[in-house]
CSV table of C-alpha atoms and ligand atoms in Angstrom, one decimal:
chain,number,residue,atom,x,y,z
A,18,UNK,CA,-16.8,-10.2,-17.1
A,19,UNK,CA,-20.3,-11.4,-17.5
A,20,UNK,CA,-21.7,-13.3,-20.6
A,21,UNK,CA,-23.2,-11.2,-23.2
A,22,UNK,CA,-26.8,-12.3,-23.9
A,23,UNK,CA,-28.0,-13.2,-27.5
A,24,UNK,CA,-30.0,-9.7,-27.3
A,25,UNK,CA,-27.1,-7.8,-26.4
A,26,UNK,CA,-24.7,-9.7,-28.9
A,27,UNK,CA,-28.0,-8.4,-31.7
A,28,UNK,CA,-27.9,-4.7,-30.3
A,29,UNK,CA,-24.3,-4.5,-30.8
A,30,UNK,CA,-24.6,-5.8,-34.4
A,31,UNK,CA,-27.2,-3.0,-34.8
A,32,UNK,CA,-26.2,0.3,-33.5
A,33,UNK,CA,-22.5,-0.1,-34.0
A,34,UNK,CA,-21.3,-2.9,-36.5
A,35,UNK,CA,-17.5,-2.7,-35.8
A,36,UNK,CA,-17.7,-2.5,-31.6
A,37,UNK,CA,-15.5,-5.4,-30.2
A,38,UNK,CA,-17.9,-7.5,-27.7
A,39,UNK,CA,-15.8,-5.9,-25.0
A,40,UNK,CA,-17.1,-2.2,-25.5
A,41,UNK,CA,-20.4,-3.7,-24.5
A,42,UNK,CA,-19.1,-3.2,-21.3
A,43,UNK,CA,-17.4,0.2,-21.4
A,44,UNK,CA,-19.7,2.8,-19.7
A,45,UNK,CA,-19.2,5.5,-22.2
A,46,UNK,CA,-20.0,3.6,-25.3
A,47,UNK,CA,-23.2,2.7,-24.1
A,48,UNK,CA,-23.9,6.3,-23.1
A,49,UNK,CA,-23.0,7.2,-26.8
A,50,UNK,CA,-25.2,4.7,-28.0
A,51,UNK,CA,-27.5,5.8,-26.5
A,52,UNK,CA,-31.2,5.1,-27.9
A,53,UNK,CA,-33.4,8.7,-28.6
A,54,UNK,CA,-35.5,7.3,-31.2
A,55,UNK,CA,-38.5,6.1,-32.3
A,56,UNK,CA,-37.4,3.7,-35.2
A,57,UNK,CA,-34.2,2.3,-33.6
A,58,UNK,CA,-36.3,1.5,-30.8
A,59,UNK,CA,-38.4,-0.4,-33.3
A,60,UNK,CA,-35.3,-2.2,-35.1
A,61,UNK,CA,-33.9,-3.3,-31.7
A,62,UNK,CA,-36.9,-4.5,-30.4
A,63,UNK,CA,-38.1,-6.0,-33.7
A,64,UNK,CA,-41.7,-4.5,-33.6
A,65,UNK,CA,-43.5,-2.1,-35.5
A,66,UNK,CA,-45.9,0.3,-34.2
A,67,UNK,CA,-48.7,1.8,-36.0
A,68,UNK,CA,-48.8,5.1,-37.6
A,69,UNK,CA,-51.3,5.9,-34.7
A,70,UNK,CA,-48.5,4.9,-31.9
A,71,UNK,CA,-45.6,6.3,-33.7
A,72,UNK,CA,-47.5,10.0,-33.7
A,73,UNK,CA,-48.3,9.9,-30.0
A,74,UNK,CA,-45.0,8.8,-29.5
A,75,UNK,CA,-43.2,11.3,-31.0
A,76,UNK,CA,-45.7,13.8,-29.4
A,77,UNK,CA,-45.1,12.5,-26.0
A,78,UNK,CA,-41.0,12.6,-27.0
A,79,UNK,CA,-40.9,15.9,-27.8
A,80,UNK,CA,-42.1,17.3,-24.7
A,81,UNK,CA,-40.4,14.5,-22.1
A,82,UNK,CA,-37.2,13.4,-24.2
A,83,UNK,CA,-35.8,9.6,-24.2
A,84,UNK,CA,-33.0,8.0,-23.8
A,85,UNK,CA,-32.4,5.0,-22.8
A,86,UNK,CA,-29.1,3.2,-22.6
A,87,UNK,CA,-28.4,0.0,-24.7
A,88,UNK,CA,-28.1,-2.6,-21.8
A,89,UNK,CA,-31.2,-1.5,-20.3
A,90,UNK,CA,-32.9,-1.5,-23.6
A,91,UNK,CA,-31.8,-5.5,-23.7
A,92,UNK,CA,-33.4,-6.5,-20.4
A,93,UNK,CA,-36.9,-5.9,-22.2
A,94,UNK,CA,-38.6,-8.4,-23.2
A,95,UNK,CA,-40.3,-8.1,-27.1
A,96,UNK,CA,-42.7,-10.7,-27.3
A,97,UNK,CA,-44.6,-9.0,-23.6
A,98,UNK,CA,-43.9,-5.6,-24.4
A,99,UNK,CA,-47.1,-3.9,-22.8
A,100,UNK,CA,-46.2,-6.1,-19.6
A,101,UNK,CA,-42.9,-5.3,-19.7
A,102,UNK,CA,-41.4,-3.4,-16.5
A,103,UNK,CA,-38.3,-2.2,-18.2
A,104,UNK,CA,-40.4,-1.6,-21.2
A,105,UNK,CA,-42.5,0.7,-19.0
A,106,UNK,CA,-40.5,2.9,-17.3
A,107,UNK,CA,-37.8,3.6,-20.7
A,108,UNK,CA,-40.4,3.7,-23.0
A,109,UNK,CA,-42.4,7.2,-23.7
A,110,UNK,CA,-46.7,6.8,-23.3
A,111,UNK,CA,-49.2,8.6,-24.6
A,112,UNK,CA,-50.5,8.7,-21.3
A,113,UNK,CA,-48.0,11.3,-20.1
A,114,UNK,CA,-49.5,14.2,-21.8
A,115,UNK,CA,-52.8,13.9,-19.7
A,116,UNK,CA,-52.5,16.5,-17.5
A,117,UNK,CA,-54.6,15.7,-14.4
A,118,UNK,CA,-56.1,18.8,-11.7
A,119,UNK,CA,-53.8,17.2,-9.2
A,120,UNK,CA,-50.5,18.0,-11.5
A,121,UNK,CA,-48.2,20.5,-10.7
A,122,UNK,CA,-44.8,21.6,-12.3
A,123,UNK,CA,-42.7,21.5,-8.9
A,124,UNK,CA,-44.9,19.6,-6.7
A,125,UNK,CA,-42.3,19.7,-3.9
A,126,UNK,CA,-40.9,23.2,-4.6
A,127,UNK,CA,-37.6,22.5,-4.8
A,128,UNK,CA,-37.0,25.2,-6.7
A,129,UNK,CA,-38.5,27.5,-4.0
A,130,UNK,CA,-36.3,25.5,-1.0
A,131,UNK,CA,-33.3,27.0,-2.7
A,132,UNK,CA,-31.2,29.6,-1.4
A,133,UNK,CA,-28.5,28.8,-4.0
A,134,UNK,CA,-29.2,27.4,-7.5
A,135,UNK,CA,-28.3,24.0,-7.4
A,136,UNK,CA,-29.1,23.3,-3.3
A,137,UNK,CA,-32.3,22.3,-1.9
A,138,UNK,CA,-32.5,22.9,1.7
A,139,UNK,CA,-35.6,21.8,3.6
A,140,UNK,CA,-34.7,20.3,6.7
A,141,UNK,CA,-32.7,21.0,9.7
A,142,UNK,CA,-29.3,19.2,9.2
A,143,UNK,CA,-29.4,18.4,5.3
A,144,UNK,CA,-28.8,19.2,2.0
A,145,UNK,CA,-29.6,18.3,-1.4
A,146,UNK,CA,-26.9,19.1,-3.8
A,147,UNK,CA,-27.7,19.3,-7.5
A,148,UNK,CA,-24.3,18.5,-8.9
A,149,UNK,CA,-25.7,16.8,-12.3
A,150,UNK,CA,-28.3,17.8,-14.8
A,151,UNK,CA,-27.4,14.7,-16.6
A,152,UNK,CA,-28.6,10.7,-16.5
A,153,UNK,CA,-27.7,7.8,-18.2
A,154,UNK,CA,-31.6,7.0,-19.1
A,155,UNK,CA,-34.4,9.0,-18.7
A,156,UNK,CA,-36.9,7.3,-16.7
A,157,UNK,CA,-40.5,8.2,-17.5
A,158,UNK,CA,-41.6,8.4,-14.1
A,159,UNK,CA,-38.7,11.0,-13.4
A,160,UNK,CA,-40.2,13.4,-10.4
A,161,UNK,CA,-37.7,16.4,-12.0
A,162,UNK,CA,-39.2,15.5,-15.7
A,163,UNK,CA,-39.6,19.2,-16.3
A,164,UNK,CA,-35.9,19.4,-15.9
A,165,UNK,CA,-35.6,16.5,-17.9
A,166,UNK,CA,-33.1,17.3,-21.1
A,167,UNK,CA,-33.0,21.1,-20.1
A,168,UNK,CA,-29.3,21.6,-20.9
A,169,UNK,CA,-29.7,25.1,-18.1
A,170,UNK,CA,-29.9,22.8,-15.5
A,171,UNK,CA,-26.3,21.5,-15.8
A,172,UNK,CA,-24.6,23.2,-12.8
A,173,UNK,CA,-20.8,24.4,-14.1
A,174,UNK,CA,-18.3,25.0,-11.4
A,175,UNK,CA,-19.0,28.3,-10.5
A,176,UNK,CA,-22.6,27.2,-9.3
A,177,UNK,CA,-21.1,24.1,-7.3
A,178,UNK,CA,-18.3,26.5,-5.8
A,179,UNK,CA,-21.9,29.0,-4.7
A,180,UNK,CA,-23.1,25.3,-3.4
A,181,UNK,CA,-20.3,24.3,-1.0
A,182,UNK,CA,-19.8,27.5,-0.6
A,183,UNK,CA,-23.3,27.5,1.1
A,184,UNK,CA,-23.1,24.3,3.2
A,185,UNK,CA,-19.9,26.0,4.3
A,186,UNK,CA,-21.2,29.3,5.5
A,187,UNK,CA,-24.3,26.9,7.0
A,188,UNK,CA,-22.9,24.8,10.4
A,189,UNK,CA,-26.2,23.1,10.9
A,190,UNK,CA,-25.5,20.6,7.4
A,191,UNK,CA,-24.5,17.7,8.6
A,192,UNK,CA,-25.5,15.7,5.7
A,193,UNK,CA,-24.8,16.2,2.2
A,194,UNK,CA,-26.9,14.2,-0.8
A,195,UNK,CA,-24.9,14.5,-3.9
A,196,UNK,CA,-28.3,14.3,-6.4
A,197,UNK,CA,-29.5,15.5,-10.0
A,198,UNK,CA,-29.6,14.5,-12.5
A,199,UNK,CA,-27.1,11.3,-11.3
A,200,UNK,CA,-24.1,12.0,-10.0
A,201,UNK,CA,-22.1,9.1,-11.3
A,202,UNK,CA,-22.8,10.9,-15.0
A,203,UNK,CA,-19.5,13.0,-13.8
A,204,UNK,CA,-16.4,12.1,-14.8
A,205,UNK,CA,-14.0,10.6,-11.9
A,206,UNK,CA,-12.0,14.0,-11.4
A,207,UNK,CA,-15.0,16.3,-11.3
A,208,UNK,CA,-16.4,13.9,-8.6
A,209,UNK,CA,-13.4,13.6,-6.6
A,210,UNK,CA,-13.2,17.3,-6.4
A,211,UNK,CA,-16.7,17.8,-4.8
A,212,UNK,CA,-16.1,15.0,-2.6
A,213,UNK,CA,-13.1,16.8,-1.3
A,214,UNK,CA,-14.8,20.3,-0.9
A,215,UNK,CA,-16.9,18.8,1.1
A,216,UNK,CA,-14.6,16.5,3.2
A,217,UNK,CA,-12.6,20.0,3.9
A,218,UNK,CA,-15.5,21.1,5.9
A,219,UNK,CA,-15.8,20.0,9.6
A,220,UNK,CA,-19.6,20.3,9.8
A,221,UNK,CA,-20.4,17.8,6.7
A,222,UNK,CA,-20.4,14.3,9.1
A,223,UNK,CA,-21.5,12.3,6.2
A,224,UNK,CA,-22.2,12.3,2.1
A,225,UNK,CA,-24.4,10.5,0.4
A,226,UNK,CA,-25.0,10.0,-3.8
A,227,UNK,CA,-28.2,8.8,-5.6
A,228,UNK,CA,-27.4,6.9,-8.4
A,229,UNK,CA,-29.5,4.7,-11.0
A,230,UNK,CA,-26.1,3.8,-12.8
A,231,UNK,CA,-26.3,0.4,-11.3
A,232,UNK,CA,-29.4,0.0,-12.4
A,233,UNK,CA,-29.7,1.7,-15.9
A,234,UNK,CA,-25.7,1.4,-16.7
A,235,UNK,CA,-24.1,-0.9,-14.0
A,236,UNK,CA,-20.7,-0.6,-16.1
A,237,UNK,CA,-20.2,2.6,-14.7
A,238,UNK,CA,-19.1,1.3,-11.6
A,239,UNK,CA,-15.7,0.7,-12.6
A,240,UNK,CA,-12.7,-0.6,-10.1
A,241,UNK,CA,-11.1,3.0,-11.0
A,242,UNK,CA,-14.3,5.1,-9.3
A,243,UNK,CA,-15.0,3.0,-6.5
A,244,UNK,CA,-11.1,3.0,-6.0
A,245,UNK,CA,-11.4,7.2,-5.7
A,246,UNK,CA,-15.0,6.7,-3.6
A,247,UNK,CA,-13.1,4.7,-1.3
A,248,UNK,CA,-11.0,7.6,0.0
A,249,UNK,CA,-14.1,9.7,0.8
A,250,UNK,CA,-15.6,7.5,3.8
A,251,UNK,CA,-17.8,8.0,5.6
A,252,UNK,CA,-20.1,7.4,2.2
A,253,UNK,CA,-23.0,6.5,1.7
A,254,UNK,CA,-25.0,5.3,-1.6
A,255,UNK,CA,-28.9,5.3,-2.9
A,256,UNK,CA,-29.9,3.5,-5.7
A,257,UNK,CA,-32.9,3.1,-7.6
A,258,UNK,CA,-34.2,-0.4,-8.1
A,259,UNK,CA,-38.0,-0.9,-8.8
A,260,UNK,CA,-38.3,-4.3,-10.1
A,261,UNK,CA,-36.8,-7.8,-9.5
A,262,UNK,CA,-35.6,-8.0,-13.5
A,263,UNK,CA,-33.4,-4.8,-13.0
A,264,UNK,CA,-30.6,-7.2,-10.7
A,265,UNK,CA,-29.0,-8.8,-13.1
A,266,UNK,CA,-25.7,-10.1,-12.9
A,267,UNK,CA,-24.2,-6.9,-14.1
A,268,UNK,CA,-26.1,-5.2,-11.5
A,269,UNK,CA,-25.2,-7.3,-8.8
A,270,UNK,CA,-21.4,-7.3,-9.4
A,271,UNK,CA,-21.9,-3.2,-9.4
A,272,UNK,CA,-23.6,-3.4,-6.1
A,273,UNK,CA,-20.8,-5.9,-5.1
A,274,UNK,CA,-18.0,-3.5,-5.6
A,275,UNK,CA,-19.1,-0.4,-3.9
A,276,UNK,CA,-20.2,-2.8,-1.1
A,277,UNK,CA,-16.7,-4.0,-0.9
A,278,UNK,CA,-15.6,-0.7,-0.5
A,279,UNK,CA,-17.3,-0.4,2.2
A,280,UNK,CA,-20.2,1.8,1.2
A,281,UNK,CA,-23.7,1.1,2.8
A,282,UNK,CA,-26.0,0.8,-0.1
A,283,UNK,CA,-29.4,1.8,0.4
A,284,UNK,CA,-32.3,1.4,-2.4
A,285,UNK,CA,-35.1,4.1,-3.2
A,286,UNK,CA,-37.8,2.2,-4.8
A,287,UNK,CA,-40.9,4.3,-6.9
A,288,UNK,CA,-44.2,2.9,-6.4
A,289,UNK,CA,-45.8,2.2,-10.1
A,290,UNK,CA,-48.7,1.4,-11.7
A,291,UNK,CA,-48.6,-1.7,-13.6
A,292,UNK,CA,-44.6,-1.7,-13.0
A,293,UNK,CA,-44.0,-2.6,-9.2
A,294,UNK,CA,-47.5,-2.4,-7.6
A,295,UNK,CA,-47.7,-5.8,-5.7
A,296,UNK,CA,-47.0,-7.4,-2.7
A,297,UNK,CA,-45.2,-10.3,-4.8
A,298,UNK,CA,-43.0,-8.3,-7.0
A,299,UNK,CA,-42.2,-6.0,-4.1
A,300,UNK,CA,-41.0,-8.9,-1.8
A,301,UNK,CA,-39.1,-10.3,-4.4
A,302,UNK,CA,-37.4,-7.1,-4.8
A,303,UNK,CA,-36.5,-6.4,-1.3
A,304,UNK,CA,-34.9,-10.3,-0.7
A,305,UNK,CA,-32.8,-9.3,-3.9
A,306,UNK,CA,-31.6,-6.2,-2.6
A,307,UNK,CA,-30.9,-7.7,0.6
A,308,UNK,CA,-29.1,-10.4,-0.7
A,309,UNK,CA,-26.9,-8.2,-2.7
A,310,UNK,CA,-26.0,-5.8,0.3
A,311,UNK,CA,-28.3,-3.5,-0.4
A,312,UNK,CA,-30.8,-2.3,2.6
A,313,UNK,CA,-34.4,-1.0,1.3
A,314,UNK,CA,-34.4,2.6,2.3
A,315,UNK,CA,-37.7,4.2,1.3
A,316,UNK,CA,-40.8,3.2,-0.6
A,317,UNK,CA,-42.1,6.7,-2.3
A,318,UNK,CA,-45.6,7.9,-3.2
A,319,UNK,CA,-45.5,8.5,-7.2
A,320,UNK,CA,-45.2,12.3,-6.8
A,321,UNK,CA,-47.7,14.6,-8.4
A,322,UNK,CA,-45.4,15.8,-11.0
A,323,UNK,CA,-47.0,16.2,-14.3
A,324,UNK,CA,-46.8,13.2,-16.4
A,325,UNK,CA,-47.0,11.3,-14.1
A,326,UNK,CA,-50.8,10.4,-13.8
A,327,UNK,CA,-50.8,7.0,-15.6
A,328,UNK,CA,-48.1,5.5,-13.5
A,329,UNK,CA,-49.9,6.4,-9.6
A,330,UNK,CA,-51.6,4.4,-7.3
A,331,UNK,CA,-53.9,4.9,-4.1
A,332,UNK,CA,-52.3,5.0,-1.3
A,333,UNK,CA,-53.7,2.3,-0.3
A,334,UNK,CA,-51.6,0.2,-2.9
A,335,UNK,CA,-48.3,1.0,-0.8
A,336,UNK,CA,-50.3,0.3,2.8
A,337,UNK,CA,-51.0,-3.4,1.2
A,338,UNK,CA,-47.5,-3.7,0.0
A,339,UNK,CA,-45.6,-3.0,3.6
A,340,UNK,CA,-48.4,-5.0,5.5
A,341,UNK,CA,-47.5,-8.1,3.4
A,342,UNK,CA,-44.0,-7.1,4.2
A,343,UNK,CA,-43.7,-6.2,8.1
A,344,UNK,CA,-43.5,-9.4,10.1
A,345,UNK,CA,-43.9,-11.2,7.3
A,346,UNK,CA,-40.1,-11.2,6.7
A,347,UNK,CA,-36.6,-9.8,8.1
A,348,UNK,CA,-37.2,-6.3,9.6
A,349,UNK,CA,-34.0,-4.8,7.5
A,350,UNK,CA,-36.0,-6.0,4.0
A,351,UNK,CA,-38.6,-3.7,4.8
A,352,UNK,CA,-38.2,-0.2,4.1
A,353,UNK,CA,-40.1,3.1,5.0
A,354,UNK,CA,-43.3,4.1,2.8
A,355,UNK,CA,-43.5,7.9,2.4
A,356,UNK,CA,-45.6,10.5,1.0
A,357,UNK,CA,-43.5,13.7,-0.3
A,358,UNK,CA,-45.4,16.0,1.0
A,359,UNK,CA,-46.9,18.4,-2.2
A,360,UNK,CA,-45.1,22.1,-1.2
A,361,UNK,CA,-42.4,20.9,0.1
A,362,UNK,CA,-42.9,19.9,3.9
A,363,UNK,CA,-40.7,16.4,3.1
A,364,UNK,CA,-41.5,12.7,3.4
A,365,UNK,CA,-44.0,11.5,5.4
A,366,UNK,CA,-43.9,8.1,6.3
A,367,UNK,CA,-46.8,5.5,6.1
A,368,UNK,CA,-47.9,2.6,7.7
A,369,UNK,CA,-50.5,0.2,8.4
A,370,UNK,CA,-52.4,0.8,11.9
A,371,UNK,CA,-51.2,-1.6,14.5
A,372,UNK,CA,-52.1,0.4,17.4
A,373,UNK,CA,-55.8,-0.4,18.1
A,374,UNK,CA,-56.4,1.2,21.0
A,375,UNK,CA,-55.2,2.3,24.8
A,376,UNK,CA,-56.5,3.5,28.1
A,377,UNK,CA,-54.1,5.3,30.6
A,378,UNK,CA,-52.4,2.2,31.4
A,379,UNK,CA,-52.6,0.0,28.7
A,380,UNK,CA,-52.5,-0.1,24.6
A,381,UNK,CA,-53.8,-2.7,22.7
A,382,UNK,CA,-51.6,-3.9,19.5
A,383,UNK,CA,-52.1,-6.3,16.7
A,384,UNK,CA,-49.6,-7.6,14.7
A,385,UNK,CA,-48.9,-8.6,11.5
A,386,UNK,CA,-50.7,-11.9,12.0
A,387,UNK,CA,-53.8,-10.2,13.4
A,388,UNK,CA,-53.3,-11.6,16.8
A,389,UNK,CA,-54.7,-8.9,19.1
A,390,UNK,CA,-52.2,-8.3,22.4
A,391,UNK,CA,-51.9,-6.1,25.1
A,392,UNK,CA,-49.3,-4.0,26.3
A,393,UNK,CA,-49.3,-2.9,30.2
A,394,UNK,CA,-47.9,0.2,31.0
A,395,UNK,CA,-46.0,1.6,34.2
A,396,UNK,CA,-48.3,2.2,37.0
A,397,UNK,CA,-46.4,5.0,38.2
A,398,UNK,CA,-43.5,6.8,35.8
A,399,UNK,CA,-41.9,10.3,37.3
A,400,UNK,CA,-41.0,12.3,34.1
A,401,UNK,CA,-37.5,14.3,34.9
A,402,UNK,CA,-37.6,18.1,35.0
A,403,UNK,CA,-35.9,18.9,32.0
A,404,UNK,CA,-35.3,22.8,31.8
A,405,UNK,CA,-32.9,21.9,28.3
A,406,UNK,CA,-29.8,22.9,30.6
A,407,UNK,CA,-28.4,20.0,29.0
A,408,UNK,CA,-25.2,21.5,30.7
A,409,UNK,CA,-26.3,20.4,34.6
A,410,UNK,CA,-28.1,17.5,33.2
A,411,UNK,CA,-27.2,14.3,35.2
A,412,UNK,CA,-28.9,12.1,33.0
A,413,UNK,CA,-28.2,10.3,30.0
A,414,UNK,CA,-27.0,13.2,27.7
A,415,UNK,CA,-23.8,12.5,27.5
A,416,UNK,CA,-23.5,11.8,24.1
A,417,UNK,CA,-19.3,12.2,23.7
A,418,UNK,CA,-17.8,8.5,23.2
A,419,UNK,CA,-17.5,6.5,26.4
A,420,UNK,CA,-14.3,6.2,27.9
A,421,UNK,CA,-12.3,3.0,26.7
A,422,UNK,CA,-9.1,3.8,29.4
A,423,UNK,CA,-10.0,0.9,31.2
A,424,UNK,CA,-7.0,-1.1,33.2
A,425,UNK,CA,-6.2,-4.7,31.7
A,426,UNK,CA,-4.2,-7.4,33.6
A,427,UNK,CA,-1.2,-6.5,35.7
A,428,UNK,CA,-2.2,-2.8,35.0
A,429,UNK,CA,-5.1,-3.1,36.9
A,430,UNK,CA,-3.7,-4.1,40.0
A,431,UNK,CA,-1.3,-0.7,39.6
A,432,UNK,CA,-3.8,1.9,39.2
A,433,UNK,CA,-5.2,3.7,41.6
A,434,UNK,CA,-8.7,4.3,39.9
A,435,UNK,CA,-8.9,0.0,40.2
A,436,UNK,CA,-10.3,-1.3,43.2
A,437,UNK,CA,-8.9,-4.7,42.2
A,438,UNK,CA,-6.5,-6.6,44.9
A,439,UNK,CA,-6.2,-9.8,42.9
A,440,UNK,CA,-5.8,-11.7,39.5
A,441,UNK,CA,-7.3,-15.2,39.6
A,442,UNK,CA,-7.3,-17.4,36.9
A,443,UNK,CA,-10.1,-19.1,35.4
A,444,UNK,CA,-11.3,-22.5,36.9
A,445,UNK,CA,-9.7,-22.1,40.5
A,446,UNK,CA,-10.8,-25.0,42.3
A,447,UNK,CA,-10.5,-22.9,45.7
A,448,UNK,CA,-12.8,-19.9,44.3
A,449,UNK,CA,-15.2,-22.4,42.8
A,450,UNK,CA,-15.8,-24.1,46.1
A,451,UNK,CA,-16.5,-20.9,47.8
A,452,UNK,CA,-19.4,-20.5,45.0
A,453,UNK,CA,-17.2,-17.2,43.8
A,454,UNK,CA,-16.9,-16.6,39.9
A,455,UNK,CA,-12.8,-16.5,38.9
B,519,LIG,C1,-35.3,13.3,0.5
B,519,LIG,C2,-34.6,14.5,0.8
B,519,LIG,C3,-33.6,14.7,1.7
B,519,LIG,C4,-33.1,13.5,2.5
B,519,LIG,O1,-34.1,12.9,3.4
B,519,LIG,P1,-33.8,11.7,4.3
B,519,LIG,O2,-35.1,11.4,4.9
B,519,LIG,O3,-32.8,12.1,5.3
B,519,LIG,O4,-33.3,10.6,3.4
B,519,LIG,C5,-33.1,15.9,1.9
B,519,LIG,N1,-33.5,17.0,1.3
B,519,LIG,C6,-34.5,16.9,0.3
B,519,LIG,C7,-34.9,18.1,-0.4
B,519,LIG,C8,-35.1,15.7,0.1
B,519,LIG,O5,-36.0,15.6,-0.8
């Protein structure tokens, strides 16, 4: 068990006088402390806000709710509030009530892309699954904020029985993202029944869960999920860090226990305005990731969802960001920048130009150094007919696992697939002399 900070030993005192330290630490009683408003915000963080700032505040409250859990709440830091990373994504602005021409409700249509209520499906082989309307804190930069606190959008089990229900009667899903709302907001047993739906079905190869619990409420990663997770492989979790400050030790030794498990941990990071938006803080963020198991996955576009206007950047902000990070340190820190494409056509990835330019038989590169190179090309290359009769193909399409019956020792001299006639073994002066390996 970690140290409780002095902050987090003051919260305590505050919001629930008779808690033992150790409840600190118990997932639900943060959730059922969690902090909705305005002047317990104020007492926690020892401020006071205007009369001005308490009216937008409550303005902006009422139509994006809060919530933010207590051990988030603690790693703000009072005395740089209007600085403060934390600070901005939990904390409700003014701002978000500016409605801007490019703001839409459902920028990526989600709710269009679904043929059951609580699946999105827009590409080929995979599926979103909404299984939670529920987080443990709402972030302000939430791309479902209109869902935000909407108590409909809480699947029950009839509309997860119509989802897997779907991704059964659908052979092409081969890849299932448990999201919401975050899934981890279900209890153990509700969890560990979806999981199972879904392992019952032959064409789901893989299941994945996006989850800011280790970043918002890293005590919900308790030894008694990750212990039912475990029997689900192959799994796979997303989480959300944005900022350096969010991997504390709390959140490291969450990301250390599903990584024992033996779930790949990926990170989906949100680019921010005045949060994340540097090619420092973003490097820091990836080596802490990496260091902690976690591989950066993507790198998103703030979406055009409305509310959303204050925290966006130009594009070019994110092109900056992965050219200070490709080359300029190991390729598996550096994750995919994307654009989710507005009506719903997916992510688009991003990246700096490092193609410059190319003839028929050459392209000319750069990399990340600005060292300009060339790259020759075949001078003669015979495509293969390909008629997609994958059946008669000869070439490389057989995908099926290669053969490991291969004949070891005495065995081989036995079979009659091995052309072997001898055994010799290693260092034979008589084999060496005649220049022949043993
Ligand atoms: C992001 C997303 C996916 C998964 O995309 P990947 O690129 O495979 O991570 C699937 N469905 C929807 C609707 C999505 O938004």
């Amino acid at each position: 068990m970690n140290n409780l900070s002095q902050t987090q030993k003051d919260i305590i005192q505050v919001i629930d006088d008779d808690a033992a330290m150790s409840q600190w630490q118990d997932w639900t009683w943060q959730l059922r402390h969690s902090i909705r408003d305005l002047d317990l915000f104020e007492r926690l963080l020892g401020v006071s806000f205007d009369e001005e700032k308490q009216r937008e505040f409550r303005k902006a409250a009422e139509r994006f709710p809060i919530s933010v859990t207590p051990y988030y709440l603690s790693l703000i830091d009072p005395a740089d509030l209007e600085n403060d990373p934390v600070f901005k994504q939990a904390f409700p602005s003014p701002l978000e009530l500016v409605m801007t021409r490019a703001d839409m409700t459902d920028p990526l249509h989600e709710d269009e892309d679904s043929p059951v209520p609580c699946v999105t499906h827009r590409y080929p082989d995979r599926v979103l699954l909404l299984v939670s309307g529920v987080c443990a804190m709402y972030c302000r930069h939430c791309t479902r904020k209109r869902k935000v606190g909407d108590k409909d959008a809480i699947p029950d089990k009839e509309d997860l029985l119509a989802g897997i229900d779907y991704i059964r009667k659908t052979p092409q899903v081969r890849d299932v993202l448990l999201s919401g709302g975050d899934p981890f907001m279900l209890s153990d047993e509700r969890l560990d029944w979806i999981l199972g739906e879904l392992g019952m079905i032959d064409h789901v190869e893989v299941v994945r869960i996006g989850t800011r619990t280790p970043v918002v409420l890293p005590y919900r990663i308790t030894d008694d999920l990750v212990a039912m997770l475990k029997t689900h492989h192959p799994l796979w979790v997303n989480t959300h860090f944005n900022h350096p400050g969010e991997v504390t030790a709390s959140a490291r030794e969450a990301l250390g226990r599903l990584a024992d498990a033996g779930i790949p941990l990926g990170n989906q990071s949100v680019l921010l305005a005045g949060v994340n938006d540097c090619p420092r803080i973003m490097r820091a963020l990836v080596h802490k990731l990496v260091r902690n198991r976690v591989r950066p996955y993507y790198l998103y576009q703030c979406d055009l969802s409305e509310g959303l206007a204050h925290f966006r950047t130009p594009v070019g902000k994110g092109i900056e960001i992965m050219e200070s990070l490709i080359g300029h340190t190991s390729g598996f820190c550096v994750p995919t920048y994307v654009i989710d494409a507005p009506g719903g056509g997916g992510k688009i990835p991003i990246m700096p130009n490092y193609l410059i330019s190319w003839s028929t038989n050459k392209v000319v590169l750069r990399n990340y150094e600005g060292v300009i190179t060339t790259y020759k090309e075949p001078d003669s290359y015979e495509p293969w007919f390909c008629d997609r009769n994958c059946d008669r193909c000869d070439l490389q399409l057989r995908t099926e696992d290669a053969s490991e019956i291969k004949a070891i020792g005495i065995e081989k001299l036995l079979a009659d697939h091995d052309k072997s006639i001898a055994l010799v073994p290693g260092g034979n002066v008589r084999y060496e002399r005649r220049g022949e390996e043993s």
